Amino acid sequence: MAQKDTVDRILDAAEALFAERGFAETSLRTITSTANVNLAAVNYHFGSKKSLIQAVFVRFLEPLADSLSDRLDAAQADGQELSLDDLLSLLASAILSAHGEDDVNRTASFMRLLGLAYTQSQGHLRDYLRDRYGSVSTRYVDLLRPACPQLEDTDLFWNTHFALGAAVFSLSNYGALDAMLKDDSGQESRIMNVIKRLLAFISAGVQVSVKV
Amino acid sequence: MAQKDTVDRILDAAEALFAERGFAETSLRTITSTANVNLAAVNYHFGSKKSLIQAVFVRFLEPLADSLSDRLDAAQADGQELSLDDLLSLLASAILSAHGEDDVNRTASFMRLLGLAYTQSQGHLRDYLRDRYGSVSTRYVDLLRPACPQLEDTDLFWNTHFALGAAVFSLSNYGALDAMLKDDSGQESRIMNVIKRLLAFISAGVQVSVKV
DNA sequence: CCTCTTGGCAAACGTATGTTTCAAACATCC
DNA sequence: GGATGTTTGAAACATACGTTTGCCAAGAGG
C-alpha cells in the first residue's frame, strides 16, 4: 500500500498548504517535503501541479456532492416542500458532515480553498468544477425557487451569489476574523455559532426582492 | 515629466494585471512590458514588488478614504443620526465617486484587488492597510452601532463581515457573474442595479440579531 | 565647461520553480 | 525465484522570476 499512502500524504499536505498560502505560493517542494515524499512523486502520481490542485478539490467535493444528493433525496421523499431555512441548514450540514463533524478545521480550510478557486484565476479549475458538479448545484438552486416564491429569477440569482460571497469570505477568513474579534473584544467565537449567524444573515438577505 | 509618466504607467498596468490574475501570478516583466517601460523601472521607482503592490492600493484608497471622511463630515453636520441605509449608500457613493463614476470598471477591478488582499496571504499588505486606514474604518463602524441599536457588538462584528464578503465577492466577480446570468437567462445586468440589489441584501442581513 | 543628479536601458545574477530522467528498490505473478 | 511492471530516489534540466549592475543621455547649477 505504499502508493495509496504516498498519494494521500501528498493530498493532505497540498490541501493544508494550498488553503494556507494559495496555489501559486505553494511549491511542489514544500508540499513534498511536508508530506515526506520525493519531489518526483507529484508528477508521477498526478502528472502535474494543475492536476494535483484538481485532485485536492475532487477529494473534498465528491463526498460533499454525494452527501448533498442523499440529503436532498431524503428530504424530498416526504413529498412536502422544503422551506428556505430547511434548504440552508440542509446544505450546511451536508458540508459539515462531508468529512466528519469532528474536523471542523478541515471544513474551514476547504472554504478557503473554495474562495481561492474563485479569486485566484485558475480558470481550468472553475471550468472543471462546473462541469463536474454543475448538476448538483442546479438541482439545489431549482429547489430554492419555490422556497422563495416572492423572488424573480434575477433576484434569486444575485441573492444567492451575495450569499455565497458572504459564506466563502467569512468562513475562509475565519481564522483571521476570529483573531480580530478577540483583539477587539476579548471574546472568542465558536465556529458553529458563526455558522448559525451566517445562516440567519443569508436567510434574511436572500428573501429580499428588489424592483429595478 | 518623464518620471511621473513612467510611475503612473506602471501603476496602471499593475492595477489592471493584479486584479485580473492576482499578485503572485503577475510578473514584473508582464507589468513592465504592458506599461512599455524598462524592467528595472519598477525596482528603481518602487524599490520592490511588495512596495509596488502597496502603492497600487494607496493610490486607490487615499482618495476613497478622503471622500468617505468628507461625506461623513457632511452627513454628521446636520446633527441628526444616520440610519443604516444612509450609511450604506454613503459608503457606496464614496466608493463609486472615488475615481469618477464613469469608470465603473475600475471600481470593479479594485473590488477584486480588495478581495485578493484578503484571500491571498500577503500579510504585509493587510497590516499596512490596517494601520493606514484603520481609523476611517473604525469611525464608520462606530456610526453603524447606533444605527442598529438592536444588535449586540458580536452581532455587528459578524454581520458586517458577512456583508463585506457579499460585496467583495459579488463585485469582484461581477464580470464572470454577469456572463453567467446572460448564459442562463439571456438578460444582462447593469452594475448600478446590482449595487442596488447588494445594498438591499446587506441592509436586511446586517439587522439580523442572533442569540447563541 | 564641468560636475552632479535623475531616469532609462540592456544585460546579467542568483535563486526558485515545475518537470524530466534514469537507475535502484520494491512488489507481484508465473 | 527470476521476470515484469510499479514506485521511489537523487540529480539534473530548462525556464521564469525578482533584483542588481554598469553605462548612457539629458538637464540643472555653479
GROMACS .gro file of C-alpha atoms (C1' of nucleotides) in nm:
model
  484
    1MET     CA    1   0.000   0.000   0.000
    2ALA     CA    2   0.293   0.228  -0.049
    3GLN     CA    3   0.123   0.407  -0.334
    4LYS     CA    4  -0.201   0.493  -0.161
    5ASP     CA    5  -0.001   0.615   0.131
    6THR     CA    6   0.207   0.845  -0.083
    7VAL     CA    7  -0.088   0.978  -0.278
    8ASP     CA    8  -0.283   1.056   0.035
    9ARG     CA    9   0.007   1.213   0.214
   10ILE     CA   10   0.057   1.441  -0.084
   11LEU     CA   11  -0.312   1.532  -0.093
   12ASP     CA   12  -0.318   1.604   0.280
   13ALA     CA   13  -0.016   1.827   0.265
   14ALA     CA   14  -0.132   2.001  -0.051
   15GLU     CA   15  -0.478   2.067   0.087
   16ALA     CA   16  -0.346   2.225   0.404
   17LEU     CA   17  -0.074   2.426   0.234
   18PHE     CA   18  -0.292   2.549  -0.051
   19ALA     CA   19  -0.554   2.665   0.196
   20GLU     CA   20  -0.293   2.842   0.400
   21ARG     CA   21  -0.098   3.017   0.126
   22GLY     CA   22  -0.274   2.983  -0.207
   23PHE     CA   23  -0.182   2.780  -0.512
   24ALA     CA   24   0.094   2.978  -0.673
   25GLU     CA   25   0.259   3.049  -0.339
   26THR     CA   26   0.287   2.680  -0.256
   27SER     CA   27   0.569   2.499  -0.430
   28LEU     CA   28   0.581   2.131  -0.501
   29ARG     CA   29   0.897   2.117  -0.295
   30THR     CA   30   0.716   2.249   0.009
   31ILE     CA   31   0.436   2.002  -0.045
   32THR     CA   32   0.658   1.701  -0.093
   33SER     CA   33   0.886   1.779   0.197
   34THR     CA   34   0.585   1.835   0.424
   35ALA     CA   35   0.442   1.506   0.306
   36ASN     CA   36   0.780   1.332   0.340
   37VAL     CA   37   0.775   1.204  -0.012
   38ASN     CA   38   1.008   1.251  -0.302
   39LEU     CA   39   0.967   1.557  -0.522
   40ALA     CA   40   0.909   1.348  -0.832
   41ALA     CA   41   0.615   1.171  -0.669
   42VAL     CA   42   0.375   1.452  -0.751
   43ASN     CA   43   0.443   1.439  -1.121
   44TYR     CA   44   0.449   1.063  -1.111
   45HIS     CA   45   0.112   1.021  -0.941
   46PHE     CA   46  -0.073   1.329  -1.058
   47GLY     CA   47   0.104   1.431  -1.376
   48SER     CA   48   0.129   1.799  -1.298
   49LYS     CA   49   0.065   2.061  -1.036
   50LYS     CA   50  -0.259   2.159  -1.205
   51SER     CA   51  -0.389   1.806  -1.177
   52LEU     CA   52  -0.284   1.796  -0.814
   53ILE     CA   53  -0.496   2.103  -0.747
   54GLN     CA   54  -0.793   1.943  -0.918
   55ALA     CA   55  -0.740   1.621  -0.723
   56VAL     CA   56  -0.746   1.810  -0.395
   57PHE     CA   57  -1.083   1.956  -0.487
   58VAL     CA   58  -1.227   1.632  -0.611
   59ARG     CA   59  -1.131   1.452  -0.292
   60PHE     CA   60  -1.334   1.701  -0.096
   61LEU     CA   61  -1.619   1.770  -0.333
   62GLU     CA   62  -1.700   1.411  -0.421
   63PRO     CA   63  -1.825   1.317  -0.071
   64LEU     CA   64  -1.991   1.655  -0.040
   65ALA     CA   65  -2.185   1.614  -0.362
   66ASP     CA   66  -2.290   1.265  -0.259
   67SER     CA   67  -2.393   1.376   0.086
   68LEU     CA   68  -2.590   1.667  -0.055
   69SER     CA   69  -2.767   1.445  -0.306
   70ASP     CA   70  -2.857   1.194  -0.038
   71ARG     CA   71  -2.998   1.459   0.190
   72LEU     CA   72  -3.199   1.611  -0.090
   73ASP     CA   73  -3.336   1.268  -0.178
   74ALA     CA   74  -3.434   1.205   0.182
   75ALA     CA   75  -3.587   1.548   0.228
   76GLN     CA   76  -3.786   1.525  -0.092
   77ALA     CA   77  -3.912   1.176  -0.009
   78ASP     CA   78  -4.179   1.315   0.230
   79GLY     CA   79  -4.329   1.500  -0.060
   80GLN     CA   80  -4.370   1.821   0.133
   81GLU     CA   81  -4.199   2.134   0.010
   82LEU     CA   82  -3.871   2.246   0.157
   83SER     CA   83  -3.854   2.589   0.313
   84LEU     CA   84  -3.560   2.823   0.260
   85ASP     CA   85  -3.432   2.755   0.609
   86ASP     CA   86  -3.467   2.383   0.554
   87LEU     CA   87  -3.257   2.412   0.243
   88LEU     CA   88  -2.994   2.629   0.405
   89SER     CA   89  -2.942   2.409   0.704
   90LEU     CA   90  -2.950   2.104   0.483
   91LEU     CA   91  -2.663   2.244   0.280
   92ALA     CA   92  -2.474   2.347   0.591
   93SER     CA   93  -2.500   2.006   0.747
   94ALA     CA   94  -2.402   1.839   0.421
   95ILE     CA   95  -2.087   2.046   0.412
   96LEU     CA   96  -2.007   1.987   0.775
   97SER     CA   97  -2.070   1.616   0.762
   98ALA     CA   98  -1.891   1.554   0.437
   99HIS     CA   99  -1.574   1.466   0.626
  100GLY     CA  100  -1.687   1.418   0.983
  101GLU     CA  101  -1.810   1.698   1.204
  102ASP     CA  102  -1.514   1.649   1.429
  103ASP     CA  103  -1.272   1.803   1.187
  104VAL     CA  104  -1.424   2.148   1.157
  105ASN     CA  105  -1.088   2.296   1.070
  106ARG     CA  106  -1.080   2.090   0.757
  107THR     CA  107  -1.413   2.238   0.657
  108ALA     CA  108  -1.287   2.589   0.722
  109SER     CA  109  -0.976   2.524   0.522
  110PHE     CA  110  -1.184   2.385   0.241
  111MET     CA  111  -1.391   2.701   0.238
  112ARG     CA  112  -1.066   2.887   0.199
  113LEU     CA  113  -0.982   2.672  -0.098
  114LEU     CA  114  -1.323   2.738  -0.247
  115GLY     CA  115  -1.263   3.108  -0.213
  116LEU     CA  116  -0.924   3.075  -0.374
  117ALA     CA  117  -1.073   2.879  -0.662
  118TYR     CA  118  -1.289   3.180  -0.736
  119THR     CA  119  -1.047   3.462  -0.675
  120GLN     CA  120  -0.725   3.312  -0.799
  121SER     CA  121  -0.752   3.297  -1.172
  122GLN     CA  122  -0.715   2.919  -1.214
  123GLY     CA  123  -0.960   2.916  -1.500
  124HIS     CA  124  -0.903   2.547  -1.554
  125LEU     CA  125  -1.034   2.475  -1.205
  126ARG     CA  126  -1.351   2.674  -1.242
  127ASP     CA  127  -1.440   2.503  -1.567
  128TYR     CA  128  -1.351   2.162  -1.433
  129LEU     CA  129  -1.560   2.202  -1.119
  130ARG     CA  130  -1.852   2.349  -1.303
  131ASP     CA  131  -1.891   2.063  -1.543
  132ARG     CA  132  -1.830   1.803  -1.276
  133TYR     CA  133  -2.062   1.936  -1.008
  134GLY     CA  134  -2.291   2.161  -1.206
  135SER     CA  135  -2.586   1.924  -1.191
  136VAL     CA  136  -2.597   1.901  -0.811
  137SER     CA  137  -2.580   2.274  -0.776
  138THR     CA  138  -2.851   2.324  -1.036
  139ARG     CA  139  -3.072   2.081  -0.851
  140TYR     CA  140  -3.022   2.277  -0.531
  141VAL     CA  141  -3.096   2.613  -0.687
  142ASP     CA  142  -3.408   2.474  -0.850
  143LEU     CA  143  -3.538   2.387  -0.505
  144LEU     CA  144  -3.464   2.738  -0.386
  145ARG     CA  145  -3.706   2.888  -0.633
  146PRO     CA  146  -4.032   2.751  -0.489
  147ALA     CA  147  -3.896   2.818  -0.140
  148CYS     CA  148  -3.882   3.189  -0.220
  149PRO     CA  149  -4.195   3.240  -0.431
  150GLN     CA  150  -4.182   3.617  -0.400
  151LEU     CA  151  -3.848   3.634  -0.585
  152GLU     CA  152  -3.798   3.689  -0.953
  153ASP     CA  153  -3.531   3.476  -1.114
  154THR     CA  154  -3.296   3.772  -1.125
  155ASP     CA  155  -3.348   3.839  -0.755
  156LEU     CA  156  -3.267   3.479  -0.682
  157PHE     CA  157  -2.959   3.478  -0.899
  158TRP     CA  158  -2.799   3.777  -0.736
  159ASN     CA  159  -2.910   3.699  -0.384
  160THR     CA  160  -2.765   3.351  -0.396
  161HIS     CA  161  -2.435   3.488  -0.516
  162PHE     CA  162  -2.432   3.751  -0.247
  163ALA     CA  163  -2.494   3.470   0.000
  164LEU     CA  164  -2.220   3.260  -0.149
  165GLY     CA  165  -1.985   3.552  -0.113
  166ALA     CA  166  -2.075   3.608   0.249
  167ALA     CA  167  -2.020   3.240   0.325
  168VAL     CA  168  -1.698   3.190   0.135
  169PHE     CA  169  -1.541   3.510   0.255
  170SER     CA  170  -1.627   3.482   0.620
  171LEU     CA  171  -1.558   3.114   0.662
  172SER     CA  172  -1.244   3.116   0.458
  173ASN     CA  173  -1.108   3.400   0.666
  174TYR     CA  174  -1.250   3.255   0.983
  175GLY     CA  175  -0.912   3.227   1.150
  176ALA     CA  176  -0.816   3.587   1.084
  177LEU     CA  177  -1.159   3.718   1.177
  178ASP     CA  178  -1.168   3.524   1.498
  179ALA     CA  179  -0.831   3.667   1.594
  180MET     CA  180  -0.954   4.015   1.509
  181LEU     CA  181  -1.263   3.972   1.724
  182LYS     CA  182  -1.052   3.852   2.013
  183ASP     CA  183  -0.828   4.157   1.978
  184ASP     CA  184  -1.123   4.393   1.977
  185SER     CA  185  -1.346   4.245   2.240
  186GLY     CA  186  -1.156   3.974   2.420
  187GLN     CA  187  -1.429   3.732   2.323
  188GLU     CA  188  -1.375   3.419   2.128
  189SER     CA  189  -1.614   3.267   1.882
  190ARG     CA  190  -1.703   2.910   1.817
  191ILE     CA  191  -1.737   2.822   1.455
  192MET     CA  192  -2.074   2.657   1.500
  193ASN     CA  193  -2.213   2.981   1.637
  194VAL     CA  194  -2.067   3.174   1.347
  195ILE     CA  195  -2.230   2.935   1.104
  196LYS     CA  196  -2.559   2.988   1.287
  197ARG     CA  197  -2.516   3.363   1.247
  198LEU     CA  198  -2.423   3.322   0.884
  199LEU     CA  199  -2.733   3.117   0.809
  200ALA     CA  200  -2.954   3.380   0.972
  201PHE     CA  201  -2.782   3.656   0.776
  202ILE     CA  202  -2.820   3.470   0.450
  203SER     CA  203  -3.177   3.372   0.516
  204ALA     CA  204  -3.277   3.733   0.571
  205GLY     CA  205  -3.083   3.860   0.272
  206VAL     CA  206  -3.189   3.601   0.021
  207GLN     CA  207  -3.557   3.682   0.066
  208VAL     CA  208  -3.515   4.045  -0.033
  209SER     CA  209  -3.678   4.134  -0.362
  210VAL     CA  210  -3.566   4.444  -0.548
  211LYS     CA  211  -3.752   4.624  -0.820
  212VAL     CA  212  -3.508   4.787  -1.056
  213MET     CA  213   0.780   6.481  -1.653
  214ALA     CA  214   0.915   6.156  -1.778
  215GLN     CA  215   0.918   6.015  -1.427
  216LYS     CA  216   0.556   6.071  -1.340
  217ASP     CA  217   0.463   5.920  -1.667
  218THR     CA  218   0.660   5.606  -1.600
  219VAL     CA  219   0.539   5.571  -1.244
  220ASP     CA  220   0.178   5.608  -1.345
  221ARG     CA  221   0.206   5.377  -1.640
  222ILE     CA  222   0.346   5.113  -1.409
  223LEU     CA  223   0.069   5.166  -1.157
  224ASP     CA  224  -0.199   5.148  -1.425
  225ALA     CA  225  -0.065   4.827  -1.569
  226ALA     CA  226  -0.005   4.672  -1.228
  227GLU     CA  227  -0.353   4.757  -1.106
  228ALA     CA  228  -0.521   4.601  -1.406
  229LEU     CA  229  -0.300   4.295  -1.416
  230PHE     CA  230  -0.311   4.227  -1.043
  231ALA     CA  231  -0.689   4.250  -1.049
  232GLU     CA  232  -0.704   4.013  -1.341
  233ARG     CA  233  -0.459   3.746  -1.228
  234GLY     CA  234  -0.353   3.802  -0.870
  235PHE     CA  235  -0.023   3.917  -0.726
  236ALA     CA  236   0.195   3.610  -0.747
  237GLU     CA  237   0.067   3.527  -1.093
  238THR     CA  238   0.165   3.867  -1.230
  239SER     CA  239   0.535   3.907  -1.300
  240LEU     CA  240   0.721   4.233  -1.312
  241ARG     CA  241   0.811   4.150  -1.669
  242THR     CA  242   0.446   4.133  -1.766
  243ILE     CA  243   0.377   4.459  -1.590
  244THR     CA  244   0.667   4.647  -1.740
  245SER     CA  245   0.609   4.524  -2.091
  246THR     CA  246   0.240   4.612  -2.066
  247ALA     CA  247   0.336   4.955  -1.940
  248ASN     CA  248   0.604   4.991  -2.206
  249VAL     CA  249   0.875   5.067  -1.954
  250ASN     CA  250   1.200   4.902  -1.872
  251LEU     CA  251   1.203   4.609  -1.634
  252ALA     CA  252   1.435   4.785  -1.393
  253ALA     CA  253   1.198   5.078  -1.359
  254VAL     CA  254   0.985   4.902  -1.100
  255ASN     CA  255   1.270   4.844  -0.864
  256TYR     CA  256   1.405   5.189  -0.936
  257HIS     CA  257   1.084   5.376  -0.858
  258PHE     CA  258   0.922   5.149  -0.603
  259GLY     CA  259   1.206   4.951  -0.456
  260SER     CA  260   1.043   4.611  -0.476
  261LYS     CA  261   0.740   4.425  -0.596
  262LYS     CA  262   0.592   4.432  -0.246
  263SER     CA  263   0.610   4.810  -0.240
  264LEU     CA  264   0.453   4.824  -0.584
  265ILE     CA  265   0.157   4.628  -0.455
  266GLN     CA  266   0.121   4.865  -0.162
  267ALA     CA  267   0.146   5.166  -0.392
  268VAL     CA  268  -0.134   5.034  -0.609
  269PHE     CA  269  -0.358   5.014  -0.304
  270VAL     CA  270  -0.258   5.351  -0.169
  271ARG     CA  271  -0.332   5.520  -0.498
  272PHE     CA  272  -0.685   5.391  -0.483
  273LEU     CA  273  -0.753   5.401  -0.112
  274GLU     CA  274  -0.624   5.751  -0.046
  275PRO     CA  275  -0.898   5.928  -0.246
  276LEU     CA  276  -1.154   5.681  -0.115
  277ALA     CA  277  -1.062   5.748   0.247
  278ASP     CA  278  -1.076   6.122   0.187
  279SER     CA  279  -1.406   6.102   0.007
  280LEU     CA  280  -1.553   5.887   0.282
  281SER     CA  281  -1.431   6.123   0.554
  282ASP     CA  282  -1.575   6.421   0.375
  283ARG     CA  283  -1.910   6.258   0.331
  284LEU     CA  284  -1.921   6.152   0.692
  285ASP     CA  285  -1.836   6.506   0.799
  286ALA     CA  286  -2.111   6.648   0.581
  287ALA     CA  287  -2.366   6.394   0.693
  288GLN     CA  288  -2.287   6.443   1.059
  289ALA     CA  289  -2.304   6.821   1.030
  290ASP     CA  290  -2.684   6.820   1.040
  291GLY     CA  291  -2.666   6.669   1.384
  292GLN     CA  292  -2.929   6.409   1.310
  293GLU     CA  293  -2.846   6.044   1.338
  294LEU     CA  294  -2.760   5.841   1.032
  295SER     CA  295  -2.972   5.539   0.954
  296LEU     CA  296  -2.826   5.212   0.837
  297ASP     CA  297  -2.941   5.275   0.483
  298ASP     CA  298  -2.795   5.625   0.496
  299LEU     CA  299  -2.462   5.480   0.597
  300LEU     CA  300  -2.468   5.207   0.335
  301SER     CA  301  -2.546   5.432   0.044
  302LEU     CA  302  -2.299   5.686   0.173
  303LEU     CA  303  -2.025   5.425   0.160
  304ALA     CA  304  -2.136   5.305  -0.180
  305SER     CA  305  -2.131   5.651  -0.329
  306ALA     CA  306  -1.793   5.724  -0.172
  307ILE     CA  307  -1.650   5.417  -0.338
  308LEU     CA  308  -1.809   5.492  -0.672
  309SER     CA  309  -1.708   5.854  -0.674
  310ALA     CA  310  -1.355   5.799  -0.554
  311HIS     CA  311  -1.233   5.784  -0.912
  312GLY     CA  312  -1.519   5.917  -1.112
  313GLU     CA  313  -1.846   5.733  -1.163
  314ASP     CA  314  -1.771   5.699  -1.529
  315ASP     CA  315  -1.505   5.438  -1.479
  316VAL     CA  316  -1.713   5.171  -1.310
  317ASN     CA  317  -1.482   4.901  -1.435
  318ARG     CA  318  -1.201   5.047  -1.234
  319THR     CA  319  -1.417   5.022  -0.923
  320ALA     CA  320  -1.498   4.660  -1.001
  321SER     CA  321  -1.136   4.581  -1.055
  322PHE     CA  322  -1.048   4.749  -0.730
  323MET     CA  323  -1.302   4.534  -0.552
  324ARG     CA  324  -1.122   4.238  -0.696
  325LEU     CA  325  -0.798   4.368  -0.555
  326LEU     CA  326  -0.960   4.415  -0.218
  327GLY     CA  327  -1.072   4.056  -0.226
  328LEU     CA  328  -0.726   3.941  -0.321
  329ALA     CA  329  -0.575   4.141  -0.038
  330TYR     CA  330  -0.781   3.932   0.198
  331THR     CA  331  -0.753   3.592   0.041
  332GLN     CA  332  -0.402   3.595  -0.092
  333SER     CA  333  -0.176   3.567   0.208
  334GLN     CA  334   0.014   3.895   0.159
  335GLY     CA  335   0.034   3.955   0.532
  336HIS     CA  336   0.239   4.268   0.480
  337LEU     CA  337  -0.046   4.425   0.286
  338ARG     CA  338  -0.309   4.353   0.545
  339ASP     CA  339  -0.100   4.504   0.822
  340TYR     CA  340  -0.004   4.802   0.612
  341LEU     CA  341  -0.360   4.881   0.512
  342ARG     CA  342  -0.492   4.831   0.860
  343ASP     CA  343  -0.263   5.080   1.024
  344ARG     CA  344  -0.300   5.328   0.741
  345TYR     CA  345  -0.677   5.323   0.706
  346GLY     CA  346  -0.785   5.172   1.034
  347SER     CA  347  -0.911   5.499   1.176
  348VAL     CA  348  -1.153   5.573   0.893
  349SER     CA  349  -1.297   5.226   0.907
  350THR     CA  350  -1.331   5.244   1.284
  351ARG     CA  351  -1.514   5.571   1.253
  352TYR     CA  352  -1.755   5.416   1.007
  353VAL     CA  353  -1.823   5.108   1.217
  354ASP     CA  354  -1.881   5.326   1.522
  355LEU     CA  355  -2.159   5.500   1.335
  356LEU     CA  356  -2.308   5.165   1.245
  357ARG     CA  357  -2.365   5.078   1.608
  358PRO     CA  358  -2.629   5.343   1.692
  359ALA     CA  359  -2.788   5.282   1.353
  360CYS     CA  360  -2.858   4.921   1.455
  361PRO     CA  361  -2.950   4.957   1.824
  362GLN     CA  362  -3.093   4.608   1.845
  363LEU     CA  363  -2.756   4.448   1.769
  364GLU     CA  364  -2.502   4.327   2.020
  365ASP     CA  365  -2.141   4.406   1.935
  366THR     CA  366  -2.083   4.048   1.833
  367ASP     CA  367  -2.383   4.057   1.602
  368LEU     CA  368  -2.248   4.370   1.441
  369PHE     CA  369  -1.900   4.230   1.403
  370TRP     CA  370  -2.005   3.919   1.220
  371ASN     CA  371  -2.281   4.079   1.018
  372THR     CA  372  -2.051   4.347   0.884
  373HIS     CA  373  -1.801   4.085   0.777
  374PHE     CA  374  -2.069   3.878   0.612
  375ALA     CA  375  -2.172   4.194   0.429
  376LEU     CA  376  -1.816   4.270   0.332
  377GLY     CA  377  -1.786   3.921   0.193
  378ALA     CA  378  -2.102   3.953  -0.011
  379ALA     CA  379  -1.983   4.284  -0.153
  380VAL     CA  380  -1.626   4.186  -0.228
  381PHE     CA  381  -1.716   3.852  -0.376
  382SER     CA  382  -2.000   3.963  -0.597
  383LEU     CA  383  -1.847   4.284  -0.722
  384SER     CA  384  -1.505   4.138  -0.775
  385ASN     CA  385  -1.653   3.856  -0.978
  386TYR     CA  386  -1.901   4.086  -1.143
  387GLY     CA  387  -1.775   4.018  -1.491
  388ALA     CA  388  -1.798   3.641  -1.456
  389LEU     CA  389  -2.135   3.655  -1.283
  390ASP     CA  390  -2.282   3.885  -1.543
  391ALA     CA  391  -2.170   3.647  -1.815
  392MET     CA  392  -2.320   3.355  -1.624
  393LEU     CA  393  -2.651   3.536  -1.589
  394LYS     CA  394  -2.657   3.612  -1.956
  395ASP     CA  395  -2.594   3.247  -2.036
  396ASP     CA  396  -2.876   3.133  -1.810
  397SER     CA  397  -3.142   3.387  -1.881
  398GLY     CA  398  -3.035   3.594  -2.177
  399GLN     CA  399  -3.070   3.902  -1.961
  400GLU     CA  400  -2.795   4.144  -1.895
  401SER     CA  401  -2.738   4.335  -1.574
  402ARG     CA  402  -2.626   4.687  -1.518
  403ILE     CA  403  -2.381   4.727  -1.239
  404MET     CA  404  -2.576   5.007  -1.074
  405ASN     CA  405  -2.875   4.777  -1.041
  406VAL     CA  406  -2.659   4.506  -0.895
  407ILE     CA  407  -2.523   4.751  -0.640
  408LYS     CA  408  -2.880   4.844  -0.554
  409ARG     CA  409  -2.960   4.478  -0.500
  410LEU     CA  410  -2.646   4.430  -0.297
  411LEU     CA  411  -2.732   4.720  -0.068
  412ALA     CA  412  -3.079   4.579  -0.009
  413PHE     CA  413  -2.937   4.235   0.064
  414ILE     CA  414  -2.683   4.375   0.306
  415SER     CA  415  -2.930   4.602   0.475
  416ALA     CA  416  -3.160   4.312   0.551
  417GLY     CA  417  -2.882   4.083   0.664
  418VAL     CA  418  -2.697   4.326   0.885
  419GLN     CA  419  -3.001   4.388   1.102
  420VAL     CA  420  -3.039   4.024   1.198
  421SER     CA  421  -2.964   3.955   1.562
  422VAL     CA  422  -2.878   3.603   1.671
  423LYS     CA  423  -2.889   3.464   2.019
  424VAL     CA  424  -2.632   3.194   2.060
  425DC     C1'  425   3.262   7.392  -1.936
  426DC     C1'  426   3.246   7.089  -1.590
  427DT     C1'  427   3.001   6.833  -1.236
  428DC     C1'  428   2.629   6.609  -1.026
  429DT     C1'  429   2.183   6.421  -1.017
  430DT     C1'  430   1.799   6.178  -1.220
  431DG     C1'  431   1.588   5.844  -1.516
  432DG     C1'  432   1.624   5.493  -1.858
  433DC     C1'  433   1.819   5.086  -2.072
  434DA     C1'  434   2.029   4.616  -2.173
  435DA     C1'  435   2.240   4.264  -1.965
  436DA     C1'  436   2.346   3.976  -1.614
  437DC     C1'  437   2.296   3.744  -1.150
  438DG     C1'  438   2.131   3.428  -0.826
  439DT     C1'  439   1.761   3.167  -0.697
  440DA     C1'  440   1.332   2.904  -0.707
  441DT     C1'  441   1.018   2.672  -0.967
  442DG     C1'  442   0.779   2.268  -1.243
  443DT     C1'  443   0.925   1.893  -1.483
  444DT     C1'  444   1.216   1.501  -1.660
  445DT     C1'  445   1.549   1.142  -1.635
  446DC     C1'  446   1.729   0.710  -1.513
  447DA     C1'  447   1.885   0.378  -1.201
  448DA     C1'  448   1.768   0.143  -0.780
  449DA     C1'  449   1.421  -0.076  -0.478
  450DC     C1'  450   1.000  -0.297  -0.440
  451DA     C1'  451   0.602  -0.575  -0.523
  452DT     C1'  452   0.355  -0.917  -0.798
  453DC     C1'  453   0.279  -1.312  -1.073
  454DC     C1'  454   0.406  -1.731  -1.336
  455DG     C1'  455   1.298  -1.739  -0.782
  456DG     C1'  456   1.355  -1.498  -1.169
  457DA     C1'  457   1.097  -1.183  -1.484
  458DT     C1'  458   0.796  -0.798  -1.508
  459DG     C1'  459   0.572  -0.393  -1.406
  460DT     C1'  460   0.530  -0.032  -1.048
  461DT     C1'  461   0.702   0.307  -0.724
  462DT     C1'  462   1.077   0.565  -0.518
  463DG     C1'  463   1.517   0.844  -0.504
  464DA     C1'  464   1.882   1.174  -0.623
  465DA     C1'  465   2.012   1.455  -0.966
  466DA     C1'  466   1.972   1.735  -1.344
  467DC     C1'  467   1.718   2.039  -1.673
  468DA     C1'  468   1.506   2.430  -1.858
  469DT     C1'  469   1.276   2.820  -1.751
  470DA     C1'  470   1.092   3.218  -1.515
  471DC     C1'  471   1.135   3.513  -1.160
  472DG     C1'  472   1.288   3.948  -0.861
  473DT     C1'  473   1.669   4.208  -0.821
  474DT     C1'  474   2.124   4.431  -0.922
  475DT     C1'  475   2.468   4.631  -1.202
  476DG     C1'  476   2.701   4.945  -1.506
  477DC     C1'  477   2.660   5.252  -1.870
  478DC     C1'  478   2.441   5.624  -2.125
  479DA     C1'  479   2.156   6.054  -2.212
  480DA     C1'  480   1.958   6.475  -2.056
  481DG     C1'  481   1.922   6.857  -1.762
  482DA     C1'  482   2.045   7.179  -1.358
  483DG     C1'  483   2.353   7.463  -1.108
  484DG     C1'  484   2.782   7.693  -1.024
   0.00000   0.00000   0.00000
